[in-house]
Amino acid sequence: MITFEGVTKRYDDGTVAVDDLSLEAPTGAITVFVGPSGCGKTTSLRMINRMIDATEGRVLLDGQDVREIDPPTLRRGIGYVIQQAGLFPHRKIVDNVATVPYLLGWDRKRARARAMELLERVGLDAGLARRYPFQLSGGQQQRVGVARALAADPPVLLMDEPFSAVDPIVRASLQDELLRLQSDLQKTIVFVTHDIDEAIKLGDTVAVLRVGGRLAQMAGPATLLTEPVDDFVREFLGRDRGIRRLSFIPAKDVRLEAAPADLVTDAAGRPLGWRADGGLLPYGTFNPERDSLRAALDAALLAANGTAVAVDEDGRVIGVVTREALDEVLGQYAARHTRPLPATGEDPRG
Amino acid sequence: MGDEPLVRWDWIWRNWDTGRPDSILALLESHVVMAFLPVLFGLLLALPLGLASARWRWLYQPTVSVMNVVYSLPSIAVFIVMLAVTGLGQATVIVPLTFYSLAILIPAVVDGLTSIPDHVRKSAVAMGFTPLRRLVRVELPLAVPVVLAGLRVATVSSISLVSVGALIGQGGLGYLFIDGWQRQFTTPIVVGVVATVLLAVIADGLLVLAQRLLTPWRRA
């Protein structure tokens, strides 16, 4: 667990980058620091591995003040991934990944074997190991950056806008990859981003920081979407909070009905369309075991009759969800997750 | 000089290696020594001075200004002043040329170090490199391309400047220019020019080769 206790960072010119920050980043979970530029999120991150030292307050790593630990030793035990990957241009990919093991004094063979293992783990071809960083795409470099951070199996991983410099498609796949890795590894991750969608997608807990380095709100992503504490957080979260909130509600509880006869399937039971005069009409599918209520609603909205088709892992129809069934679930959800507004006379936009 | 040919080959054969200090081979040898030692000394001095200037940025401008003034001094004037200090030896040429090399190499070392992208330096810090190890393993290797580019300029200019030393009796191949001029005899002049140019081309070629070998990681 990483604990910030009343941490302030003030520079010599009087600028306050982080102002009395207190929070906890729990072990084995992803904590995201998100906020506009100038909110001190990167400064806060760098106070964990002492690339910056706090002016006041303490940062504790599993109860120990990081300032009691010699910086190089501390840093070798904390993985670090930065925006442009920060790979060493003069070292081959395999040696880039093996950087921290080398620093820890592992012998070359063991360090390289570990590096190869990690390249595979982050989904990179072993053939890339002998190349130099300039020969890789931005997305591949970023994967190498993640592999390098994991090389010595540190319990803590700091990620400073690691996916900001790649295109949206690559970014989405890197995010999915990180979640997949995290479900195996359960590292304590602190992740910095200015992108609230990324924060909501990746964070178990999201800390929203405002300019001047003050914590505006810290909550799980679903709570954040439903109950932003003030206008700043509300505006920072952006539009469609209600719909986006649905991404966190699993669809497994919706009532499935047997597929009606007018849903046409192929021999394997995969949907082809809704029967209509003169042909088939479009349909939408979701997987109740894996998808969210948002996906179920989306599938319903894609079909002319407003009925979503539920499928299994192989895409075979296992039932349908009618609009009435969806209404029922959405109603329950709304009732369960909406709390009365505080009686402060605040703008009741929710 | 009328029917005298531009080059008399027999003169070259006769004077190639006579065992005397004015044979072509002996002159070539002293030329190489007086051209390369200053570059070597210059590099050895430029590394700490460049590192200091890169570390304490306020040092950089004064250092470069002083070095530029040194570079602007006419070499012949400096050789003559040096005569009073070091006498009629090779040192009289080597010491000033070391300063000329320094004037080129200090900015090269500083530029090499400052050309390293900030994210690379930051990630080295974050990985847990100690400052010394970071310098040796990350920063110096990454400065190599820029330092080598400076080394090429310093080497070629050093090779060409040595000849001026002939005016004070220590000029390597430059002796051939004076000899040829005094005797109105073109062959030594041509030999001197060709040998100097060849030396420069070979030295530069070796440095390019070194660059290829040392920096396989650079974008072609």
Coordinates of C-alpha atoms in Angstrom, one line a residue:
Chain A
M1 CA 0.0 0.0 0.0
I2 CA 1.2 3.5 -0.8
T3 CA 0.1 6.2 1.6
F4 CA 0.3 10.0 1.1
E5 CA 0.1 11.8 4.4
G6 CA -0.4 15.5 4.1
V7 CA 2.0 15.7 1.2
T8 CA 2.9 19.2 -0.1
K9 CA 5.4 20.1 -2.8
R10 CA 6.3 23.7 -3.0
Y11 CA 9.0 25.0 -5.3
D12 CA 11.6 27.7 -4.5
D13 CA 9.6 30.2 -6.6
G14 CA 6.6 29.6 -4.4
T15 CA 4.6 27.5 -6.8
V16 CA 2.6 24.8 -5.1
A17 CA 2.5 21.7 -7.2
V18 CA 0.8 19.4 -4.7
D19 CA -1.2 20.8 -1.8
D20 CA -1.7 18.8 1.4
L21 CA -2.5 15.5 -0.4
S22 CA -3.6 12.6 1.7
L23 CA -4.7 9.3 0.1
E24 CA -4.1 5.6 -0.1
A25 CA -3.3 3.5 -3.1
P26 CA -4.3 0.0 -2.0
T27 CA -2.1 -3.1 -2.6
G28 CA -2.9 -5.1 -5.7
A29 CA -5.2 -2.4 -7.2
I30 CA -4.9 0.3 -9.9
T31 CA -5.1 3.8 -8.5
V32 CA -5.4 6.5 -11.2
F33 CA -4.4 10.1 -10.6
V34 CA -6.3 12.1 -13.2
G35 CA -6.7 15.8 -13.7
P36 CA -5.9 18.7 -16.0
S37 CA -2.3 19.8 -16.6
G38 CA -0.9 21.6 -13.6
C39 CA -2.8 19.5 -11.1
G40 CA 0.3 17.9 -9.8
K41 CA -0.5 14.3 -10.8
T42 CA 3.0 13.6 -12.2
T43 CA 4.7 15.4 -9.3
S44 CA 2.7 13.2 -6.9
L45 CA 3.7 10.1 -8.8
R46 CA 7.4 11.0 -8.7
M47 CA 7.3 11.6 -5.0
I48 CA 6.7 7.9 -4.6
N49 CA 10.0 6.8 -6.1
R50 CA 11.8 10.0 -4.9
M51 CA 12.4 11.5 -8.3
I52 CA 10.9 14.5 -6.5
D53 CA 11.0 14.8 -2.7
A54 CA 8.0 16.3 -0.8
T55 CA 8.4 19.6 1.0
E56 CA 6.0 18.6 3.7
G57 CA 4.3 15.4 4.7
R58 CA 5.3 11.8 4.1
V59 CA 4.9 9.2 1.4
L60 CA 4.8 5.7 2.9
L61 CA 5.4 2.5 1.0
D62 CA 3.9 -0.4 3.1
G63 CA 4.3 1.8 6.1
Q64 CA 7.9 2.9 5.5
D65 CA 8.7 6.5 4.8
V66 CA 10.3 6.4 1.3
R67 CA 12.8 9.0 2.4
E68 CA 14.4 6.4 4.6
I69 CA 15.3 4.4 1.6
D70 CA 18.3 5.2 -0.6
P71 CA 16.8 6.4 -4.0
P72 CA 18.5 3.9 -6.4
T73 CA 17.6 1.0 -4.1
L74 CA 14.0 2.3 -3.8
R75 CA 13.6 2.7 -7.5
R76 CA 14.9 -0.7 -8.4
G77 CA 12.0 -2.1 -6.4
I78 CA 9.4 0.1 -8.3
G79 CA 8.6 -0.4 -11.9
Y80 CA 8.3 2.8 -13.9
V81 CA 6.7 3.4 -17.3
I82 CA 6.7 6.8 -19.0
Q83 CA 5.0 8.4 -22.0
Q84 CA 7.6 8.0 -24.8
A85 CA 8.6 4.6 -23.3
G86 CA 12.0 6.1 -22.5
L87 CA 13.8 3.1 -23.9
F88 CA 17.6 3.3 -24.2
P89 CA 18.2 3.9 -27.9
H90 CA 21.7 2.2 -27.7
R91 CA 20.6 -1.0 -26.2
K92 CA 18.8 -3.9 -27.9
I93 CA 15.2 -4.6 -26.8
V94 CA 16.2 -7.6 -24.7
D95 CA 18.8 -5.6 -22.8
N96 CA 16.4 -2.7 -22.4
V97 CA 14.0 -5.1 -20.7
A98 CA 16.8 -6.6 -18.6
T99 CA 17.9 -3.2 -17.3
V100 CA 16.8 -3.5 -13.7
P101 CA 17.9 -7.2 -13.4
Y102 CA 21.3 -6.1 -14.6
L103 CA 21.3 -3.3 -12.0
L104 CA 20.4 -5.8 -9.4
G105 CA 23.4 -7.8 -10.3
W106 CA 21.7 -10.8 -12.0
D107 CA 24.0 -12.7 -14.3
R108 CA 23.5 -11.9 -18.0
K109 CA 22.0 -15.2 -18.9
R110 CA 19.3 -15.2 -16.2
A111 CA 18.5 -11.5 -16.9
R112 CA 18.1 -12.1 -20.6
A113 CA 16.0 -15.2 -20.1
R114 CA 13.7 -13.2 -17.8
A115 CA 13.5 -10.5 -20.4
M116 CA 12.5 -12.9 -23.1
E117 CA 9.8 -14.3 -20.8
L118 CA 8.4 -10.8 -20.3
L119 CA 8.5 -9.9 -24.0
E120 CA 6.2 -12.8 -24.5
R121 CA 4.1 -11.8 -21.6
V122 CA 3.4 -8.4 -23.1
G123 CA 2.6 -9.9 -26.5
L124 CA 5.8 -9.2 -28.4
D125 CA 7.4 -11.5 -30.8
A126 CA 10.7 -13.0 -29.6
G127 CA 12.3 -11.9 -33.0
L128 CA 12.1 -8.3 -31.8
A129 CA 14.5 -9.0 -28.9
R130 CA 17.6 -8.4 -31.0
R131 CA 16.4 -5.1 -32.5
Y132 CA 17.1 -1.6 -31.4
P133 CA 14.2 0.7 -30.2
F134 CA 14.1 2.8 -33.4
Q135 CA 13.2 -0.3 -35.3
L136 CA 9.9 -0.7 -33.4
S137 CA 6.6 1.1 -33.7
G138 CA 5.4 3.4 -30.9
G139 CA 2.9 0.8 -29.6
Q140 CA 5.6 -1.9 -29.6
Q141 CA 8.0 0.4 -27.8
Q142 CA 5.4 1.1 -25.1
R143 CA 4.9 -2.6 -24.6
V144 CA 8.7 -3.0 -24.2
G145 CA 8.4 -0.1 -21.6
V146 CA 5.9 -2.2 -19.7
A147 CA 8.0 -5.3 -19.9
R148 CA 11.0 -3.4 -18.7
A149 CA 9.1 -2.1 -15.7
L150 CA 8.0 -5.6 -14.8
A151 CA 11.4 -7.3 -15.3
A152 CA 12.5 -7.5 -11.7
D153 CA 9.0 -8.3 -10.6
P154 CA 8.5 -5.2 -8.5
P155 CA 5.4 -5.2 -6.3
V156 CA 4.7 -1.5 -7.3
L157 CA 4.3 -0.1 -10.7
L158 CA 4.2 3.6 -11.5
M159 CA 2.8 4.6 -14.9
D160 CA 3.1 8.2 -16.1
E161 CA 0.7 8.8 -19.1
P162 CA 2.2 5.6 -20.6
F163 CA -0.4 5.4 -23.5
S164 CA -0.9 9.1 -24.3
A165 CA 1.5 9.2 -27.3
V166 CA 0.0 6.3 -29.3
D167 CA -3.1 6.4 -31.6
P168 CA -6.5 5.5 -30.1
I169 CA -6.7 2.0 -31.5
V170 CA -3.2 1.0 -30.2
R171 CA -4.0 2.8 -26.9
A172 CA -7.2 0.7 -26.4
S173 CA -5.3 -2.5 -27.0
L174 CA -2.5 -1.4 -24.6
Q175 CA -5.1 -0.7 -22.0
D176 CA -6.8 -4.0 -22.4
E177 CA -3.4 -5.7 -22.2
L178 CA -2.6 -3.9 -19.0
L179 CA -5.9 -5.0 -17.5
R180 CA -5.2 -8.6 -18.6
L181 CA -1.7 -8.5 -17.1
Q182 CA -3.0 -6.9 -13.9
S183 CA -5.6 -9.7 -13.4
D184 CA -2.6 -12.1 -13.4
L185 CA -0.1 -10.1 -11.5
Q186 CA -2.1 -8.0 -9.1
K187 CA 0.6 -5.3 -8.8
T188 CA 0.0 -2.1 -6.8
I189 CA -0.2 0.3 -9.7
V190 CA -0.4 4.1 -9.6
F191 CA -1.3 5.4 -13.1
V192 CA -1.3 9.0 -14.1
T193 CA -3.4 10.3 -17.0
H194 CA -5.2 13.4 -18.2
D195 CA -7.8 11.3 -20.0
I196 CA -10.8 10.7 -17.8
D197 CA -12.1 7.8 -20.0
E198 CA -8.8 6.0 -19.5
A199 CA -9.0 6.7 -15.8
I200 CA -12.5 5.2 -15.6
K201 CA -11.6 2.2 -17.8
L202 CA -8.4 1.3 -15.8
G203 CA -8.9 2.5 -12.3
D204 CA -10.1 0.5 -9.4
T205 CA -9.9 3.8 -7.6
V206 CA -9.7 7.2 -9.3
A207 CA -8.3 10.3 -7.6
V208 CA -9.4 13.5 -9.4
L209 CA -6.9 16.3 -8.8
R210 CA -7.5 20.0 -9.5
V211 CA -5.1 22.6 -10.6
G212 CA -2.9 23.6 -7.7
G213 CA -2.5 20.0 -6.6
R214 CA -5.5 19.5 -4.4
L215 CA -7.5 16.3 -4.3
A216 CA -11.0 17.0 -5.6
Q217 CA -12.5 13.5 -5.2
M218 CA -11.3 9.9 -4.8
A219 CA -13.7 7.1 -5.5
G220 CA -14.4 4.0 -7.6
P221 CA -15.1 4.9 -11.2
A222 CA -18.8 4.0 -10.9
T223 CA -19.3 6.1 -7.8
L224 CA -17.4 8.9 -9.4
L225 CA -19.8 8.9 -12.4
T226 CA -23.0 8.9 -10.2
E227 CA -21.9 11.1 -7.5
P228 CA -19.4 13.7 -8.5
V229 CA -18.7 16.0 -5.5
D230 CA -18.7 19.3 -7.2
D231 CA -18.9 21.2 -10.5
F232 CA -15.2 20.7 -11.2
V233 CA -15.4 16.9 -11.0
R234 CA -18.7 16.9 -12.9
E235 CA -17.3 19.0 -15.7
F236 CA -14.1 17.0 -15.8
L237 CA -16.1 13.7 -16.1
G238 CA -17.9 15.1 -19.2
R239 CA -21.2 14.1 -20.8
D240 CA -23.2 10.8 -20.7
R241 CA -22.2 9.9 -17.2
G242 CA -25.4 7.9 -16.8
I243 CA -24.8 5.8 -19.8
R244 CA -21.1 5.4 -19.0
R245 CA -22.0 4.3 -15.5
L246 CA -23.8 1.3 -17.1
S247 CA -20.4 -0.1 -18.2
F248 CA -19.8 -1.1 -14.5
I249 CA -23.1 -3.0 -14.2
P250 CA -22.7 -6.6 -15.3
A251 CA -25.4 -7.8 -17.7
K252 CA -25.6 -11.3 -16.1
D253 CA -28.6 -10.4 -14.0
V254 CA -30.9 -9.4 -16.9
R255 CA -33.9 -11.8 -17.5
L256 CA -33.3 -13.9 -20.6
E257 CA -36.3 -15.2 -22.6
A258 CA -36.3 -18.0 -25.1
A259 CA -35.4 -16.7 -28.6
P260 CA -38.7 -16.2 -30.6
A261 CA -39.1 -17.9 -33.9
D262 CA -38.6 -14.8 -36.0
L263 CA -34.9 -14.7 -34.9
V264 CA -33.2 -16.4 -37.8
T265 CA -30.0 -18.4 -37.0
D266 CA -27.6 -20.4 -38.9
A267 CA -27.0 -24.2 -38.5
A268 CA -24.6 -23.5 -35.5
G269 CA -27.2 -21.3 -33.8
R270 CA -25.5 -18.0 -34.6
P271 CA -27.9 -15.1 -35.3
L272 CA -28.5 -14.0 -38.9
G273 CA -31.2 -11.4 -38.4
W274 CA -34.8 -10.7 -37.5
R275 CA -37.3 -12.1 -40.0
A276 CA -39.3 -9.4 -41.8
D277 CA -41.3 -9.0 -45.0
G278 CA -38.8 -9.1 -47.8
G279 CA -35.7 -10.1 -45.8
L280 CA -33.9 -9.8 -42.6
L281 CA -33.6 -6.8 -40.2
P282 CA -30.4 -6.0 -38.3
Y283 CA -29.8 -7.3 -34.7
G284 CA -27.4 -6.6 -31.9
T285 CA -25.7 -9.1 -29.6
F286 CA -24.1 -9.1 -26.1
N287 CA -22.6 -11.7 -23.9
P288 CA -24.3 -11.8 -20.5
E289 CA -21.3 -13.5 -18.9
R290 CA -18.8 -11.0 -20.0
D291 CA -20.5 -7.8 -21.0
S292 CA -22.0 -4.8 -19.2
L293 CA -25.5 -3.5 -19.1
R294 CA -24.3 -0.8 -21.4
A295 CA -23.5 -3.5 -24.1
A296 CA -26.9 -5.0 -23.5
L297 CA -28.7 -1.7 -24.0
D298 CA -26.5 -1.0 -27.0
A299 CA -27.5 -4.3 -28.5
A300 CA -31.2 -3.6 -28.0
L301 CA -30.9 -0.2 -29.6
L302 CA -29.3 -1.7 -32.7
A303 CA -32.3 -3.8 -33.5
A304 CA -35.5 -2.5 -35.1
N305 CA -37.7 -4.3 -32.5
G306 CA -35.6 -3.1 -29.5
T307 CA -34.8 -6.7 -28.5
A308 CA -31.2 -7.6 -27.7
V309 CA -29.8 -11.0 -28.6
A310 CA -27.8 -12.8 -25.9
V311 CA -25.0 -15.0 -27.2
D312 CA -22.4 -17.3 -25.6
E313 CA -18.6 -17.3 -26.1
D314 CA -19.0 -18.9 -29.5
G315 CA -21.6 -16.4 -30.7
R316 CA -24.5 -18.8 -30.4
V317 CA -27.9 -17.5 -29.4
I318 CA -28.8 -18.3 -25.8
G319 CA -31.8 -16.1 -25.5
V320 CA -33.1 -12.6 -26.0
V321 CA -33.7 -9.6 -23.7
T322 CA -36.8 -7.6 -24.4
R323 CA -37.1 -3.9 -23.9
E324 CA -39.4 -4.6 -20.9
A325 CA -36.8 -6.7 -19.3
L326 CA -34.2 -4.1 -19.8
D327 CA -36.5 -1.4 -18.5
E328 CA -36.9 -3.4 -15.4
V329 CA -33.1 -3.8 -14.8
L330 CA -32.4 -0.1 -15.6
G331 CA -35.2 0.9 -13.2
Q332 CA -33.8 -1.2 -10.4
Y333 CA -30.3 0.1 -11.1
A334 CA -31.4 3.7 -11.0
A335 CA -33.3 3.2 -7.8
R336 CA -30.4 1.5 -6.1
H337 CA -27.6 3.8 -7.2
T338 CA -29.1 7.2 -6.9
R339 CA -28.9 8.9 -3.6
P340 CA -30.8 12.0 -2.5
L341 CA -28.9 15.2 -3.3
P342 CA -27.3 17.0 -0.4
A343 CA -29.6 19.8 0.8
T344 CA -27.1 22.6 0.1
G345 CA -29.2 24.2 -2.6
E346 CA -26.6 23.0 -5.2
D347 CA -27.5 22.8 -8.8
P348 CA -29.5 19.5 -9.0
R349 CA -28.0 18.3 -12.3
G350 CA -27.0 15.1 -10.5
Chain B
M1 CA 61.6 25.5 -63.8
G2 CA 61.0 25.2 -67.6
D3 CA 61.1 21.6 -68.6
E4 CA 61.2 20.4 -65.0
P5 CA 58.3 17.9 -64.5
L6 CA 55.7 18.5 -61.8
V7 CA 56.7 15.3 -60.0
R8 CA 60.0 13.6 -60.2
W9 CA 59.3 10.0 -59.2
D10 CA 62.9 9.1 -58.7
W11 CA 63.3 11.8 -56.0
I12 CA 60.4 10.2 -54.1
W13 CA 62.0 6.8 -54.2
R14 CA 65.4 8.2 -53.2
N15 CA 63.9 10.2 -50.3
W16 CA 61.2 7.8 -49.1
D17 CA 63.2 6.2 -46.3
T18 CA 66.8 7.4 -45.9
G19 CA 66.9 7.0 -42.2
R20 CA 67.4 10.8 -41.8
P21 CA 64.8 13.0 -40.1
D22 CA 63.9 14.7 -43.4
S23 CA 63.0 11.5 -45.2
I24 CA 59.4 11.4 -46.3
L25 CA 58.6 8.5 -44.0
A26 CA 60.1 10.2 -41.0
L27 CA 58.2 13.4 -41.7
L28 CA 55.0 11.4 -42.1
E29 CA 55.6 9.8 -38.8
S30 CA 56.3 13.0 -36.9
H31 CA 53.2 14.5 -38.7
V32 CA 51.0 11.7 -37.4
V33 CA 52.4 12.1 -33.9
M34 CA 51.9 15.9 -33.8
A35 CA 48.4 15.7 -35.4
F36 CA 47.0 12.9 -33.3
L37 CA 48.4 13.5 -29.8
P38 CA 46.6 16.9 -29.6
V39 CA 43.3 15.3 -30.5
L40 CA 43.8 12.5 -28.0
F41 CA 44.8 15.0 -25.2
G42 CA 42.0 17.3 -26.3
L43 CA 39.5 14.5 -26.0
L44 CA 40.8 13.4 -22.6
L45 CA 40.5 17.0 -21.3
A46 CA 37.3 17.8 -23.1
L47 CA 35.4 14.9 -21.4
P48 CA 35.7 16.2 -17.8
L49 CA 35.4 19.9 -19.0
G50 CA 32.4 19.1 -21.1
L51 CA 30.8 17.0 -18.4
A52 CA 31.3 19.9 -15.9
S53 CA 29.8 22.4 -18.4
A54 CA 26.8 20.1 -19.1
R55 CA 26.3 19.6 -15.3
W56 CA 26.7 23.3 -14.3
R57 CA 25.2 25.1 -17.3
W58 CA 26.6 28.5 -16.2
L59 CA 30.1 27.2 -17.0
Y60 CA 29.2 26.5 -20.6
Q61 CA 29.1 30.0 -22.1
P62 CA 32.3 31.2 -20.5
T63 CA 34.1 28.0 -21.4
V64 CA 33.0 28.2 -25.0
S65 CA 33.9 31.9 -25.2
V66 CA 37.4 31.3 -24.0
M67 CA 37.8 28.4 -26.3
N68 CA 36.6 30.5 -29.3
V69 CA 39.1 33.2 -28.5
V70 CA 41.8 30.5 -28.4
Y71 CA 40.6 29.1 -31.7
S72 CA 40.8 32.5 -33.3
L73 CA 44.5 33.0 -32.4
P74 CA 46.6 32.6 -35.6
S75 CA 48.5 29.3 -35.2
I76 CA 51.8 30.7 -36.3
A77 CA 51.7 33.4 -33.6
V78 CA 50.9 30.8 -30.9
F79 CA 53.8 28.6 -32.1
I80 CA 56.2 31.5 -31.9
V81 CA 55.0 32.3 -28.4
M82 CA 55.3 28.7 -27.4
L83 CA 58.9 28.6 -28.6
A84 CA 59.8 30.6 -25.5
V85 CA 58.1 28.1 -23.2
T86 CA 58.7 24.7 -24.8
G87 CA 61.7 25.3 -27.0
L88 CA 62.2 23.7 -30.4
G89 CA 60.5 20.4 -29.8
Q90 CA 57.3 18.7 -30.9
A91 CA 55.6 20.0 -27.8
T92 CA 55.7 23.5 -29.3
V93 CA 53.2 22.3 -31.9
I94 CA 51.4 19.7 -29.8
V95 CA 50.4 22.1 -26.9
P96 CA 48.6 24.7 -29.1
L97 CA 47.0 22.1 -31.2
T98 CA 45.6 20.5 -28.1
F99 CA 43.9 23.8 -27.3
Y100 CA 42.5 23.9 -30.9
S101 CA 41.1 20.4 -30.4
L102 CA 39.6 21.4 -27.1
A103 CA 37.8 24.3 -28.7
I104 CA 36.1 21.9 -31.0
L105 CA 35.6 19.0 -28.6
I106 CA 34.2 20.7 -25.5
P107 CA 31.1 21.9 -27.3
A108 CA 30.9 18.5 -29.0
V109 CA 30.8 16.7 -25.6
V110 CA 28.3 19.2 -24.2
D111 CA 26.1 19.0 -27.2
G112 CA 26.3 15.2 -27.2
L113 CA 25.2 15.1 -23.6
T114 CA 22.4 17.6 -24.0
S115 CA 21.1 15.9 -27.1
I116 CA 20.0 13.0 -25.0
P117 CA 16.2 13.1 -24.8
D118 CA 14.9 14.0 -21.4
H119 CA 12.6 10.9 -21.2
V120 CA 15.6 8.6 -21.7
R121 CA 17.5 10.4 -18.8
K122 CA 14.4 10.3 -16.6
S123 CA 13.8 6.7 -17.2
A124 CA 17.4 5.9 -16.3
V125 CA 16.9 7.7 -13.0
A126 CA 13.6 5.9 -12.4
M127 CA 15.1 2.5 -13.1
G128 CA 17.5 3.1 -10.2
F129 CA 20.8 3.9 -12.0
T130 CA 23.3 5.6 -9.7
P131 CA 24.5 8.9 -11.2
L132 CA 27.9 7.5 -12.1
R133 CA 26.5 4.4 -13.7
R134 CA 24.0 6.4 -15.6
L135 CA 26.8 8.6 -17.0
V136 CA 28.9 5.6 -18.0
R137 CA 26.2 3.3 -19.2
V138 CA 23.6 5.6 -20.7
E139 CA 24.7 9.2 -21.2
L140 CA 28.3 8.8 -22.5
P141 CA 27.3 6.0 -25.0
L142 CA 24.4 8.2 -26.2
A143 CA 26.8 11.2 -26.6
V144 CA 29.1 9.2 -28.9
P145 CA 27.6 10.2 -32.2
V146 CA 27.9 13.9 -31.6
V147 CA 31.4 13.6 -29.9
L148 CA 32.6 11.5 -32.9
A149 CA 31.4 14.2 -35.3
G150 CA 33.4 16.7 -33.4
L151 CA 36.4 14.3 -33.3
R152 CA 36.3 14.1 -37.1
V153 CA 36.5 17.9 -37.5
A154 CA 39.2 18.2 -34.8
T155 CA 41.3 15.4 -36.4
V156 CA 41.2 16.8 -39.9
S157 CA 41.9 20.3 -38.8
S158 CA 44.8 19.1 -36.6
I159 CA 46.3 17.2 -39.5
S160 CA 46.2 20.3 -41.6
L161 CA 47.5 22.7 -38.9
V162 CA 50.6 20.7 -38.1
S163 CA 52.2 21.8 -41.4
V164 CA 52.3 25.4 -40.2
G165 CA 54.7 24.2 -37.5
A166 CA 57.3 23.8 -40.3
L167 CA 57.9 27.6 -40.0
I168 CA 59.5 26.9 -36.6
G169 CA 61.1 23.7 -37.7
Q170 CA 58.5 21.2 -36.4
G171 CA 55.9 20.7 -39.1
G172 CA 56.0 17.1 -40.2
L173 CA 55.1 17.0 -43.9
G174 CA 55.0 20.8 -43.8
Y175 CA 58.8 20.7 -44.1
L176 CA 58.3 19.5 -47.7
F177 CA 56.5 22.7 -48.6
I178 CA 59.3 24.9 -47.3
D179 CA 61.9 22.7 -48.8
G180 CA 60.2 22.7 -52.2
W181 CA 59.6 26.4 -52.0
Q182 CA 63.2 27.3 -51.1
R183 CA 64.6 25.1 -53.9
Q184 CA 61.9 26.0 -56.5
F185 CA 61.3 22.3 -56.8
T186 CA 57.7 21.1 -57.1
T187 CA 58.0 17.4 -56.3
P188 CA 58.3 17.8 -52.4
I189 CA 55.3 20.2 -52.4
V190 CA 53.2 17.8 -54.4
V191 CA 54.2 14.9 -52.1
G192 CA 53.5 17.0 -49.0
V193 CA 50.0 18.0 -50.2
V194 CA 49.1 14.5 -51.4
A195 CA 50.3 12.9 -48.2
T196 CA 48.5 15.4 -46.0
V197 CA 45.3 14.9 -47.8
L198 CA 45.6 11.1 -47.8
L199 CA 46.3 11.2 -44.1
A200 CA 43.2 13.3 -43.5
V201 CA 41.0 11.1 -45.7
I202 CA 42.3 7.9 -44.0
A203 CA 41.9 9.3 -40.5
D204 CA 38.4 10.5 -41.3
G205 CA 37.5 7.1 -42.8
L206 CA 38.7 5.3 -39.7
L207 CA 36.5 7.6 -37.6
V208 CA 33.5 6.9 -39.8
L209 CA 34.1 3.2 -39.5
A210 CA 34.4 3.6 -35.7
Q211 CA 31.1 5.4 -35.7
R212 CA 29.5 2.6 -37.6
L213 CA 30.8 0.0 -35.2
L214 CA 30.2 2.0 -32.0
T215 CA 26.6 3.1 -32.9
P216 CA 24.7 0.3 -34.6
W217 CA 21.7 1.6 -32.8
R218 CA 21.3 4.7 -34.9
R219 CA 18.7 5.2 -37.6
A220 CA 20.6 4.7 -40.9

